[in-house]
Short mmCIF file of C-alpha atoms in Angstrom, two decimals:
data_model
loop_
_atom_site.label_atom_id
_atom_site.label_comp_id
_atom_site.label_asym_id
_atom_site.label_seq_id
_atom_site.Cartn_x
_atom_site.Cartn_y
_atom_site.Cartn_z
CA MET A 19 -58.08 45.93 66.73
CA ASN A 20 -57.59 48.22 63.70
CA ASP A 21 -60.00 48.69 60.80
CA GLN A 22 -58.35 46.05 58.55
CA GLU A 23 -58.35 43.39 61.28
CA LEU A 24 -61.96 44.23 62.11
CA ASN A 25 -63.01 43.88 58.50
CA ALA A 26 -61.17 40.57 58.07
CA THR A 27 -62.74 39.12 61.25
CA PHE A 28 -66.19 40.16 60.18
CA LYS A 29 -65.84 38.62 56.70
CA SER A 30 -64.53 35.38 58.24
CA ILE A 31 -67.54 35.08 60.56
CA ILE A 32 -70.03 35.69 57.75
CA GLU A 33 -68.32 33.08 55.55
CA ARG A 34 -68.48 30.49 58.32
CA VAL A 35 -72.19 31.20 58.82
CA ARG A 36 -72.85 30.68 55.13
CA GLN A 37 -70.87 27.42 55.05
CA THR A 38 -72.79 26.08 58.06
CA ALA A 39 -76.14 26.93 56.47
CA THR A 40 -75.07 25.20 53.25
CA GLY A 41 -74.10 22.09 55.24
CA VAL A 42 -77.52 21.91 56.88
CA VAL A 43 -79.30 22.14 53.57
CA SER A 44 -77.06 19.52 51.92
CA GLU A 45 -77.52 17.01 54.76
CA LEU A 46 -81.27 17.38 54.67
CA ALA A 47 -81.24 16.77 50.91
CA THR A 48 -79.14 13.58 51.38
CA ASN A 49 -81.47 12.01 54.00
CA ASN A 50 -84.75 12.74 52.27
CA THR A 51 -85.51 14.09 48.83
CA ALA A 52 -88.68 15.57 50.26
CA SER A 53 -86.62 17.89 52.39
CA ALA A 54 -85.64 19.74 49.22
CA ALA A 55 -88.90 21.59 49.56
CA PHE A 56 -87.49 23.15 52.71
CA SER A 57 -84.09 24.13 51.35
CA ILE A 58 -83.10 27.70 50.76
CA ASN A 59 -84.21 28.27 47.18
CA PRO A 60 -83.58 31.61 45.54
CA LYS A 61 -86.70 30.99 43.44
CA ASN A 62 -88.81 31.37 46.59
CA ARG A 63 -87.73 34.97 47.05
CA VAL A 64 -90.21 37.70 46.23
CA PRO A 65 -89.38 39.17 42.80
CA VAL A 66 -88.05 42.69 42.88
CA SER A 67 -90.96 43.90 40.76
CA ARG A 68 -93.44 42.74 43.46
CA ARG A 69 -91.75 44.49 46.37
CA LEU A 70 -93.30 47.63 47.83
CA ARG A 71 -91.76 50.91 46.81
CA MET A 72 -89.21 51.93 49.48
CA GLN A 73 -90.27 55.08 51.41
CA GLN A 74 -87.21 55.26 53.62
CA VAL A 75 -83.57 54.28 53.40
CA HIS A 76 -80.77 54.16 55.93
CA VAL A 77 -78.05 56.72 55.30
CA TYR A 78 -75.29 54.11 55.44
CA GLU A 79 -76.96 52.12 52.66
CA LEU A 80 -76.34 55.22 50.52
CA LEU A 81 -72.86 56.06 51.82
CA THR A 82 -71.13 52.72 51.22
CA GLY A 83 -69.32 51.88 47.98
CA ASP A 84 -67.11 53.90 45.66
CA ASP A 85 -68.12 57.26 44.18
CA THR A 86 -69.90 55.78 41.16
CA ASP A 87 -71.91 53.36 43.34
CA PHE A 88 -72.78 56.23 45.67
CA VAL A 89 -74.13 58.47 42.87
CA ASN A 90 -76.14 55.59 41.35
CA LYS A 91 -77.67 54.70 44.74
CA VAL A 92 -78.70 58.22 45.76
CA TYR A 93 -80.49 58.71 42.44
CA HIS A 94 -82.13 55.26 42.69
CA TYR A 95 -83.35 55.67 46.29
CA LEU A 96 -84.00 59.42 46.59
CA LEU A 97 -85.18 60.32 43.07
CA GLN A 98 -86.51 56.84 42.15
CA ARG A 99 -84.78 56.88 38.77
CA GLU A 100 -81.46 56.18 37.09
CA VAL A 101 -78.81 58.87 37.11
CA ASP A 102 -78.51 61.00 33.98
CA ASP A 103 -75.18 61.90 32.35
CA SER A 104 -75.12 65.50 33.57
CA GLY A 105 -75.95 64.49 37.13
CA ARG A 106 -73.29 61.75 37.11
CA TYR A 107 -70.63 64.16 35.80
CA ASN A 108 -71.61 66.90 38.27
CA TYR A 109 -71.52 64.78 41.42
CA LEU A 110 -68.49 62.67 40.48
CA SER A 111 -66.58 65.92 39.87
CA ARG A 112 -67.62 67.29 43.26
CA LEU A 113 -66.69 64.05 45.00
CA LYS A 114 -63.31 64.13 43.30
CA TYR A 115 -62.69 67.51 44.95
CA LYS A 116 -63.57 66.11 48.39
CA GLU A 117 -67.25 67.10 48.51
CA SER A 118 -69.11 65.58 51.50
CA ARG A 119 -71.48 62.75 50.60
CA HIS A 120 -73.82 63.89 53.37
CA LEU A 121 -74.18 67.30 51.69
CA ILE A 122 -74.98 65.67 48.33
CA ILE A 123 -77.63 63.45 49.97
CA HIS A 124 -79.11 66.52 51.70
CA GLU A 125 -79.10 68.49 48.44
CA LEU A 126 -80.89 65.79 46.40
CA GLN A 127 -83.39 64.97 49.18
CA HIS A 128 -84.45 68.65 49.46
CA SER A 129 -84.52 69.31 45.72
CA ALA A 130 -87.94 69.71 44.09
CA GLU A 131 -87.68 66.21 42.56
CA GLY A 132 -86.49 64.68 45.83
CA GLN A 133 -89.30 66.27 47.86
CA ALA A 134 -91.84 64.94 45.37
CA GLN A 135 -90.60 61.36 46.02
CA ARG A 136 -90.79 61.88 49.82
CA VAL A 137 -88.14 59.28 50.61
CA GLN A 138 -86.96 59.56 54.22
CA VAL A 139 -83.27 59.18 55.03
CA VAL A 140 -82.88 57.66 58.51
CA GLY A 141 -79.84 57.19 60.70
CA LEU A 142 -78.45 60.71 60.29
CA GLY A 143 -78.31 61.36 64.04
CA LEU A 144 -76.67 64.67 64.91
CA ILE A 145 -75.59 65.07 61.29
CA ARG A 146 -79.20 66.14 60.56
CA TYR A 147 -78.76 69.25 62.75
CA VAL A 148 -75.36 70.02 61.24
CA LEU A 149 -76.98 69.95 57.77
CA LYS A 150 -79.76 72.25 58.98
CA VAL A 151 -77.18 74.71 60.29
CA TYR A 152 -75.34 74.49 56.96
CA SER A 153 -78.57 75.24 55.02
CA ARG A 154 -79.31 78.18 57.35
CA LEU A 155 -75.83 79.61 56.78
CA GLN A 156 -76.39 79.55 52.99
CA THR A 157 -79.33 81.98 53.38
CA LEU A 158 -77.90 84.11 56.20
CA ASN A 159 -77.25 87.69 55.07
CA LEU A 160 -75.07 89.74 57.40
CA GLY A 161 -73.99 92.39 54.92
CA LYS A 162 -70.35 93.23 55.59
CA LEU A 163 -70.14 90.21 57.90
CA SER A 164 -71.10 87.75 55.16
CA VAL A 165 -67.57 86.31 55.37
CA LEU A 166 -68.49 84.66 58.70
CA PRO A 167 -71.26 82.38 57.29
CA LYS A 168 -68.96 81.45 54.40
CA LEU A 169 -66.17 80.56 56.83
CA LEU A 170 -68.52 78.45 58.97
CA SER A 171 -69.84 76.71 55.84
CA LYS A 172 -66.29 75.74 54.84
CA ILE A 173 -65.64 74.43 58.36
CA ILE A 174 -68.80 72.27 58.22
CA LYS A 175 -67.97 70.90 54.75
CA LYS A 176 -64.41 70.04 55.80
CA SER A 177 -65.59 68.47 59.09
CA LEU A 178 -68.20 66.31 57.33
CA TYR A 179 -65.61 65.10 54.83
CA ILE A 180 -63.14 64.19 57.61
CA TYR A 181 -65.93 62.48 59.55
CA GLU A 182 -66.90 60.35 56.54
CA LYS A 183 -63.31 59.23 55.95
CA LYS A 184 -62.62 58.48 59.61
CA TYR A 185 -65.86 56.93 60.87
CA LEU A 186 -67.89 55.78 57.86
CA PHE A 187 -66.32 52.29 57.57
CA LYS A 188 -66.57 51.54 61.29
CA THR A 189 -70.22 52.57 61.49
CA SER A 190 -71.06 50.60 58.36
CA VAL A 191 -69.51 47.46 59.91
CA PHE A 192 -71.61 48.05 63.03
CA LEU A 193 -74.80 48.23 60.99
CA LEU A 194 -73.85 45.18 58.90
CA ALA A 195 -73.14 43.27 62.12
CA ASP A 196 -76.68 43.98 63.32
CA SER A 197 -78.07 42.98 59.93
CA ASN A 198 -76.14 39.69 59.80
CA ARG A 199 -77.06 38.91 63.37
CA GLU A 200 -80.71 39.12 62.31
CA ILE A 201 -79.94 36.89 59.32
CA THR A 202 -78.21 34.43 61.65
CA ASN A 203 -81.16 34.37 64.05
CA ASP A 204 -83.60 33.90 61.17
CA LEU A 205 -81.43 31.11 59.80
CA ILE A 206 -81.39 29.33 63.17
CA THR A 207 -85.15 29.61 63.52
CA ASN A 208 -85.94 28.52 59.96
CA THR A 209 -83.50 25.62 60.09
CA GLN A 210 -84.87 24.37 63.40
CA ASN A 211 -88.47 24.58 62.18
CA LYS A 212 -87.69 22.70 58.99
CA LEU A 213 -85.74 20.02 60.81
CA GLU A 214 -88.50 19.52 63.37
CA GLN A 215 -91.08 19.13 60.61
CA HIS A 216 -88.89 16.67 58.76
CA LEU A 217 -88.19 14.65 61.93
CA ASN A 218 -91.88 14.46 62.81
CA GLN A 219 -92.66 13.01 59.39
CA ARG A 220 -89.85 10.45 59.48
CA PHE A 221 -89.72 9.67 63.20
CA GLY A 222 -91.62 6.43 62.94
CA GLU A 223 -89.70 5.20 59.91
CA ASN A 224 -86.17 6.01 60.87
CA GLU A 225 -85.56 6.88 64.51
CA GLY A 226 -81.84 6.71 64.02
CA ILE A 227 -81.89 9.40 61.32
CA VAL A 228 -84.05 11.60 63.54
CA GLN A 229 -81.61 11.31 66.41
CA GLN A 230 -78.70 12.04 64.12
CA LEU A 231 -80.45 15.12 62.74
CA ASN A 232 -81.28 16.31 66.25
CA ASP A 233 -77.66 16.01 67.22
CA THR A 234 -76.70 17.88 64.07
CA VAL A 235 -79.16 20.69 64.89
CA ILE A 236 -77.76 20.97 68.40
CA SER A 237 -74.22 21.15 67.12
CA TYR A 238 -75.17 23.77 64.57
CA GLN A 239 -77.01 25.76 67.22
CA THR A 240 -73.89 25.69 69.36
CA VAL A 241 -71.78 26.87 66.46
CA LEU A 242 -74.24 29.61 65.57
CA LEU A 243 -74.46 30.74 69.19
CA ASN A 244 -70.69 30.98 69.26
CA TYR A 245 -70.87 33.10 66.15
CA HIS A 246 -73.54 35.20 67.84
CA HIS A 247 -71.27 35.79 70.84
CA GLU A 248 -68.46 36.83 68.55
CA LEU A 249 -70.77 39.26 66.81
CA GLU A 250 -71.88 40.67 70.17
CA THR A 251 -68.25 41.28 71.08
CA LEU A 252 -67.75 43.02 67.76
CA LYS A 253 -70.87 45.09 68.38
CA GLN A 254 -69.56 46.27 71.76
CA GLN A 255 -66.32 47.38 70.17
CA LEU A 256 -68.19 49.25 67.49
CA HIS A 257 -70.53 50.76 70.09
CA GLN A 258 -67.55 52.38 71.78
CA GLN A 259 -66.48 53.81 68.46
CA THR A 260 -70.02 55.10 67.92
CA ILE A 261 -69.83 56.96 71.24
CA GLU A 262 -66.64 58.63 70.04
CA HIS A 263 -68.38 59.45 66.78
CA GLN A 264 -71.32 61.08 68.63
CA GLN A 265 -68.90 63.06 70.78
CA PHE A 266 -67.29 64.31 67.58
CA HIS A 267 -70.71 65.45 66.34
CA GLN A 268 -71.39 67.20 69.65
CA ASN A 269 -68.06 69.00 69.49
CA ILE A 270 -68.87 70.25 66.00
CA ALA A 271 -72.32 71.47 67.13
CA GLU A 272 -70.83 73.26 70.15
CA HIS A 273 -68.19 74.87 67.95
CA ILE A 274 -70.83 76.13 65.53
CA THR A 275 -72.94 77.47 68.42
CA GLN A 276 -69.93 79.33 69.79
CA GLN A 277 -69.20 80.82 66.37
CA LEU A 278 -72.82 81.97 65.99
CA GLY A 279 -72.67 83.52 69.47
CA ARG A 280 -69.52 85.38 68.50
CA THR A 281 -71.28 86.62 65.38
CA ASP A 282 -74.19 87.99 67.45
CA ARG A 283 -71.82 89.72 69.84
CA LEU A 284 -69.86 91.19 66.96
CA GLN A 285 -73.04 92.50 65.38
CA THR A 286 -74.07 94.12 68.68
CA GLU A 287 -70.64 95.68 69.01
CA ILE A 288 -70.86 97.06 65.46
CA ILE A 289 -74.23 98.67 66.22
CA ALA A 290 -72.80 100.26 69.35
CA GLN A 291 -69.78 101.44 67.36
CA HIS A 292 -72.09 103.02 64.77
CA GLN A 293 -73.87 104.88 67.55
CA ARG A 294 -70.56 106.14 68.92
CA ILE A 295 -69.52 107.21 65.42
CA SER A 296 -72.84 109.04 65.01
CA LEU A 297 -72.31 110.96 68.25
CA ALA A 298 -68.74 111.78 67.28
CA ARG A 299 -69.89 112.97 63.87
CA GLN A 300 -72.52 115.21 65.42
CA ASP A 301 -69.93 116.68 67.76
CA ALA A 302 -67.64 117.29 64.78
CA LEU A 303 -70.47 119.03 62.94
CA TYR A 304 -71.05 121.25 65.91
CA GLN A 305 -67.34 122.08 66.13
CA GLN A 306 -67.33 122.86 62.42
CA TYR A 307 -70.40 125.06 62.87
CA HIS A 308 -68.82 126.81 65.83
CA LEU A 309 -65.47 127.33 64.04
CA ARG A 310 -67.24 128.78 61.01
CA HIS A 311 -68.83 131.47 63.17
CA LEU A 312 -65.59 131.98 65.10
CA LEU A 313 -63.64 132.55 61.87
CA ALA A 314 -66.28 135.01 60.75
CA ASP A 315 -65.75 136.92 63.99
CA ILE A 316 -61.95 136.86 63.52
CA LYS A 317 -62.24 138.24 59.99
CA GLY A 318 -64.24 141.18 61.33
CA GLU A 319 -63.03 143.76 63.72
CA ILE A 320 -61.82 142.55 67.08
CA HIS A 321 -64.28 143.81 69.64
CA THR A 322 -65.36 143.07 73.16
CA LEU A 323 -67.85 140.15 73.43
CA THR A 324 -71.29 141.71 73.87
CA PRO A 325 -74.12 140.09 75.81
CA ASN A 326 -75.80 139.25 72.48
CA ASP A 327 -72.63 137.51 71.25
CA ALA A 328 -72.39 135.55 74.49
CA ALA A 329 -76.03 134.50 74.17
CA ARG A 330 -75.44 133.41 70.56
CA HIS A 331 -72.49 131.21 71.53
CA LEU A 332 -74.53 129.72 74.38
CA ASP A 333 -77.32 128.92 71.92
CA GLU A 334 -74.83 127.07 69.74
CA TYR A 335 -73.68 124.93 72.66
CA MET A 336 -77.31 124.23 73.57
CA ASP A 337 -78.04 123.23 69.95
CA ALA A 338 -75.36 120.55 70.17
CA TYR A 339 -76.72 119.38 73.53
CA TYR A 340 -80.27 119.11 72.19
CA LEU A 341 -79.11 117.07 69.20
CA ALA A 342 -77.35 114.63 71.53
CA PHE A 343 -80.48 114.48 73.72
CA GLU A 344 -82.70 113.58 70.75
CA ASP A 345 -80.25 110.95 69.53
CA ALA A 346 -80.30 109.32 72.97
CA ASN A 347 -84.09 109.37 73.44
CA ARG A 348 -85.98 109.42 70.14
CA GLY A 349 -84.68 106.11 68.77
CA THR A 350 -82.96 105.11 65.56
CA LEU A 351 -83.69 106.65 62.16
CA ALA A 352 -85.61 103.53 61.11
CA GLU A 353 -87.77 103.64 64.26
CA ILE A 354 -88.58 107.34 63.76
CA ARG A 355 -89.51 106.79 60.10
CA GLN A 356 -91.78 103.90 61.09
CA LYS A 357 -93.64 106.10 63.59
CA LEU A 358 -94.04 108.98 61.11
CA ALA A 359 -95.16 106.76 58.23
CA ILE A 360 -98.75 106.69 59.54
CA TYR A 361 -99.21 110.31 58.36
CA ILE A 362 -98.17 109.71 54.74
CA PRO A 363 -101.67 108.55 53.60
CA TYR A 364 -103.19 111.85 54.84
CA ILE A 365 -100.70 113.88 52.77
CA ILE A 366 -101.17 111.70 49.67
CA GLU A 367 -104.96 111.97 49.89
CA LEU A 368 -104.72 115.77 50.17
CA LYS A 369 -102.37 115.96 47.16
CA GLN A 370 -104.76 113.85 45.06
CA GLN A 371 -107.70 116.12 45.85
CA SER A 372 -106.20 119.59 45.82
CA SER A 373 -103.17 121.78 45.26
CA THR A 374 -99.60 120.79 44.48
CA LEU A 375 -98.26 123.53 46.78
CA PRO A 376 -95.49 122.38 49.15
CA VAL A 377 -95.70 121.01 52.68
CA LEU A 378 -93.97 122.93 55.51
CA ASP A 379 -92.58 121.10 58.55
CA LEU A 380 -92.15 123.43 61.54
CA GLY A 381 -89.27 122.35 63.81
CA CYS A 382 -88.07 119.77 61.28
CA GLY A 383 -84.94 118.77 63.28
CA ARG A 384 -82.70 116.39 61.35
CA GLY A 385 -85.33 115.99 58.62
CA GLU A 386 -86.61 112.43 59.14
CA TRP A 387 -90.15 113.46 58.11
CA LEU A 388 -88.88 115.49 55.14
CA ALA A 389 -86.89 112.47 53.91
CA LEU A 390 -90.02 110.32 54.14
CA LEU A 391 -91.99 112.88 52.11
CA ARG A 392 -89.19 113.01 49.52
CA ASP A 393 -89.29 109.20 49.22
CA ASN A 394 -93.01 109.53 48.37
CA ALA A 395 -92.39 112.26 45.74
CA ILE A 396 -94.04 114.99 47.86
CA ALA A 397 -92.61 118.52 47.66
CA ALA A 398 -91.72 119.75 51.15
CA TYR A 399 -89.29 121.88 53.14
CA GLY A 400 -88.64 122.55 56.81
CA VAL A 401 -87.45 125.25 59.20
CA ASP A 402 -85.62 124.84 62.51
CA MET A 403 -83.77 127.11 64.94
CA ASN A 404 -81.12 124.48 65.78
CA GLY A 405 -78.15 125.21 63.53
CA VAL A 406 -76.50 121.82 64.05
CA MET A 407 -79.68 119.97 63.03
CA VAL A 408 -80.12 122.24 60.02
CA THR A 409 -76.58 121.34 58.90
CA LEU A 410 -77.36 117.62 59.23
CA GLY A 411 -80.54 117.99 57.17
CA GLN A 412 -78.82 119.97 54.45
CA GLU A 413 -76.01 117.41 54.21
CA SER A 414 -78.72 114.80 53.55
CA GLY A 415 -79.85 116.80 50.51
CA LEU A 416 -83.02 118.13 52.17
CA ASP A 417 -84.49 121.64 51.91
CA VAL A 418 -83.93 122.70 55.53
CA ARG A 419 -83.76 126.38 56.48
CA HIS A 420 -82.33 127.97 59.62
CA ALA A 421 -85.19 130.16 60.78
CA ASP A 422 -87.71 130.80 63.55
CA GLY A 423 -91.00 129.12 62.72
CA LEU A 424 -93.28 132.05 63.59
CA THR A 425 -91.08 134.56 61.80
CA HIS A 426 -91.02 132.36 58.69
CA LEU A 427 -94.81 132.01 58.69
CA GLN A 428 -95.24 135.78 58.96
CA GLN A 429 -93.13 136.22 55.82
CA LEU A 430 -95.25 133.84 53.68
CA PRO A 431 -98.09 135.02 51.42
CA ASP A 432 -101.69 133.97 51.99
CA ALA A 433 -102.76 130.46 50.86
CA SER A 434 -99.22 129.48 49.86
CA LEU A 435 -99.02 126.04 51.53
CA SER A 436 -101.08 122.86 51.12
CA ALA A 437 -100.16 121.36 54.51
CA ILE A 438 -98.24 122.21 57.69
CA THR A 439 -96.86 119.60 60.08
CA SER A 440 -95.16 119.93 63.45
CA PHE A 441 -94.00 117.01 65.57
CA HIS A 442 -93.21 117.58 69.26
CA VAL A 443 -92.82 121.34 68.96
CA ILE A 444 -95.91 122.99 70.42
CA GLU A 445 -95.11 121.80 73.97
CA HIS A 446 -92.00 124.03 73.79
CA LEU A 447 -93.98 127.23 73.03
CA PRO A 448 -95.52 129.81 75.36
CA PHE A 449 -99.27 130.00 74.87
CA ALA A 450 -99.11 133.45 73.28
CA THR A 451 -96.62 132.19 70.71
CA LEU A 452 -98.70 129.08 69.99
CA PHE A 453 -101.81 131.24 69.56
CA ASN A 454 -99.97 133.52 67.12
CA VAL A 455 -98.56 130.50 65.22
CA LEU A 456 -102.08 129.11 64.69
CA MET A 457 -103.28 132.47 63.38
CA GLU A 458 -100.47 132.50 60.82
CA ILE A 459 -101.04 128.83 59.89
CA ASN A 460 -104.70 129.57 59.22
CA ARG A 461 -103.64 132.44 56.94
CA VAL A 462 -100.98 130.66 54.86
CA LEU A 463 -102.89 127.38 54.34
CA ILE A 464 -105.11 126.97 51.31
CA PRO A 465 -108.83 126.35 51.99
CA GLY A 466 -109.13 122.72 53.03
CA GLY A 467 -105.39 122.63 53.80
CA LEU A 468 -104.09 120.04 56.25
CA LEU A 469 -102.61 120.60 59.73
CA ILE A 470 -100.90 117.84 61.76
CA PHE A 471 -99.70 118.36 65.35
CA GLU A 472 -98.09 115.60 67.48
CA THR A 473 -97.21 116.11 71.15
CA PRO A 474 -96.78 114.09 74.40
CA ASN A 475 -100.06 112.77 75.84
CA PRO A 476 -100.64 113.83 79.49
CA GLU A 477 -103.62 111.43 79.68
CA ASN A 478 -100.87 108.94 80.49
CA VAL A 479 -100.02 109.78 84.11
CA LEU A 480 -96.38 108.69 83.76
CA VAL A 481 -95.96 110.99 80.76
CA GLY A 482 -97.67 113.99 82.33
CA SER A 483 -95.87 113.70 85.67
CA HIS A 484 -92.49 112.21 84.75
CA THR A 485 -91.17 111.53 81.24
CA PHE A 486 -92.43 114.87 79.88
CA TYR A 487 -89.85 116.65 82.05
CA HIS A 488 -86.86 114.71 80.74
CA ASP A 489 -86.59 117.55 78.20
CA PHE A 490 -85.58 120.80 79.94
CA THR A 491 -87.07 122.84 77.08
CA HIS A 492 -90.60 121.48 77.60
CA ARG A 493 -92.91 124.11 79.10
CA ASN A 494 -96.12 122.31 79.99
CA PRO A 495 -98.13 119.31 78.71
CA ILE A 496 -101.04 120.02 76.35
CA THR A 497 -104.19 117.92 76.66
CA PRO A 498 -106.15 116.63 73.64
CA THR A 499 -109.24 118.50 74.85
CA ALA A 500 -107.44 121.84 75.15
CA LEU A 501 -105.74 121.54 71.76
CA THR A 502 -108.99 120.48 70.05
CA PHE A 503 -110.76 123.56 71.42
CA LEU A 504 -107.88 125.81 70.35
CA LEU A 505 -107.97 124.48 66.76
CA THR A 506 -111.76 124.79 66.61
CA TYR A 507 -111.47 128.38 67.80
CA HIS A 508 -109.12 129.09 64.88
CA ASN A 509 -111.67 127.74 62.35
CA PHE A 510 -110.15 124.29 61.84
CA GLN A 511 -112.58 121.43 61.36
CA ALA A 512 -112.83 117.68 60.68
CA ILE A 513 -110.49 117.28 63.65
CA GLN A 514 -109.28 113.72 64.19
CA THR A 515 -107.44 112.56 67.33
CA LEU A 516 -104.88 109.74 67.16
CA ARG A 517 -103.58 108.29 70.42
CA LEU A 518 -100.20 106.73 69.75
CA HIS A 519 -97.31 104.65 71.12
CA PRO A 520 -98.69 102.84 74.22
CA TYR A 521 -96.35 101.08 76.61
CA PRO A 522 -95.62 97.43 75.71
CA GLU A 523 -97.82 94.68 77.14
CA ALA A 524 -94.99 93.54 79.42
CA ALA A 525 -95.17 96.85 81.30
CA LYS A 526 -98.87 96.48 82.16
CA VAL A 527 -100.30 95.24 85.46
CA PRO A 528 -101.55 91.64 84.93
CA GLY A 529 -105.31 91.10 85.19
CA ASP A 530 -108.52 91.47 83.14
CA ASP A 531 -110.87 93.16 85.62
CA PRO A 532 -112.18 96.75 85.13
CA LEU A 533 -109.97 98.23 87.87
CA THR A 534 -106.80 96.75 86.37
CA ALA A 535 -107.84 97.98 82.92
CA ARG A 536 -108.29 101.51 84.28
CA VAL A 537 -104.91 101.45 86.03
CA ASN A 538 -103.21 100.24 82.86
CA GLY A 539 -105.03 102.90 80.85
CA HIS A 540 -103.73 105.70 83.06
CA LEU A 541 -100.20 104.38 83.54
CA CYS A 542 -99.45 102.40 80.37
CA GLY A 543 -101.68 104.02 77.76
CA PRO A 544 -100.61 106.00 74.66
CA GLN A 545 -97.56 108.17 75.32
CA ASP A 546 -98.30 110.62 72.45
CA PHE A 547 -101.32 111.96 70.60
CA ALA A 548 -101.82 113.73 67.28
CA LEU A 549 -104.52 116.08 66.00
CA ILE A 550 -105.22 116.05 62.27
CA ALA A 551 -107.38 118.96 61.10
CA HIS A 552 -108.36 120.88 57.97
CA LYS A 553 -108.69 124.60 57.45
CA SER A 554 -112.28 125.57 56.71
CA ALA A 555 -112.96 125.40 52.99
CA ALA A 556 -114.02 128.48 51.08
CA ILE A 557 -117.19 126.78 49.84
CA GLY A 558 -118.90 124.06 51.84
CA ASP A 559 -117.51 122.08 54.73
CA LEU A 560 -115.25 119.07 54.89
CA GLU A 561 -116.89 115.83 56.00
#
């Protein structure tokens, strides 16, 4: 049975029900004028003004009718007012260009005016989740991949429009069938009750009329039951179509889920590609650095490679290796900046209280800390012995100098720096060199100047016995106690210890007893620590 035949059958059944009800009322009026009190009188209906304000509406009550009816109804039900001229023109224009009615309902319901009315739209089914996905796609920002949410949005809009054209009439007939079945049942019940009351009143006076009316009721019941069976058959047919409709919704949802999964995989692949590009770029920088020195050698006199030349070339290869090692183990630029950001308040406080002299970062590497200082308008520069890293820092517009840290300190005048920082450097130095570095730091800092050291924390057993030795250039772990004593010996004071970067909770042994807490403290505690100290002031002491 096609849609036209289904519609014609349904209209025929409803018309026959109405004719039957009219016949019952007319016959009652003929037999007894008193029965008019029981007839279906439109005056008995509750006036519209006395009805309760509707707080929910079925979606198919909104969807049926032509475009003008649709716009009038959504404003009436969802916004509780008549449509204005601008709204009518806007939505009729969008409907003319095949805009989905579901999207317009969703838009008005979630507008500020619609949310204030709090009218609930029921019967959306799986469409509700499709609309949520559509709303999420409108706010999804994937940068260069923003074309994917736009493409998915177009797919959803087109699918909803096709769905409305293909399934809207059939589902509306299904709902109207249920509604008219309820009307039919109510009509049967009301008619029977009225007839029984009438027969009880007139039974003694006219038994023949009572019998005739009883027979009439029975015949009408039979007719109405037949109509009911026909409506049940129609309902079963429409139920099958509803199953197909739900399957269509499910297919759309699965398709959207697959597309979102592809988007996630594509984003992961792009991140991996960026990492590969970064490594390739670093290798290219090293090759450029190496070729620059090689060309300088070619321009000079050709001579036999001396042991010093061989050592220099080996150092260049090791510089490239160490850059790759840091890229693989220190994390992304954003992660490094987040870890270093905790030290910015110390620098800002120092700058507010004392000199505007620059900050020196010893072993600055690629310059992540220098970039963070620059973003906070703090004058700073760095030195590093790794030529490849120095090149990277300079290309980022940072003041990075290729020099040995101790040698550079020895060349500086007294009290020429406001602060000195060094992150994960001192564990690379022999003790004699570290001792000499601290002597020079104490000389070149202004009174009250700031010193920040960060290094791996051997209080964590896994760090001290295992991860510390991932770096071949590490000499030996330095404990917080030993470093505190060394700084105190060199006249630094107000020493503050920060224990940083513990293992995540998932790595800890489960339990809340003292023994478990101690085990977790030794194995999963902070992986790094920092000492923050001030050079003794010329007059008075720092708090």
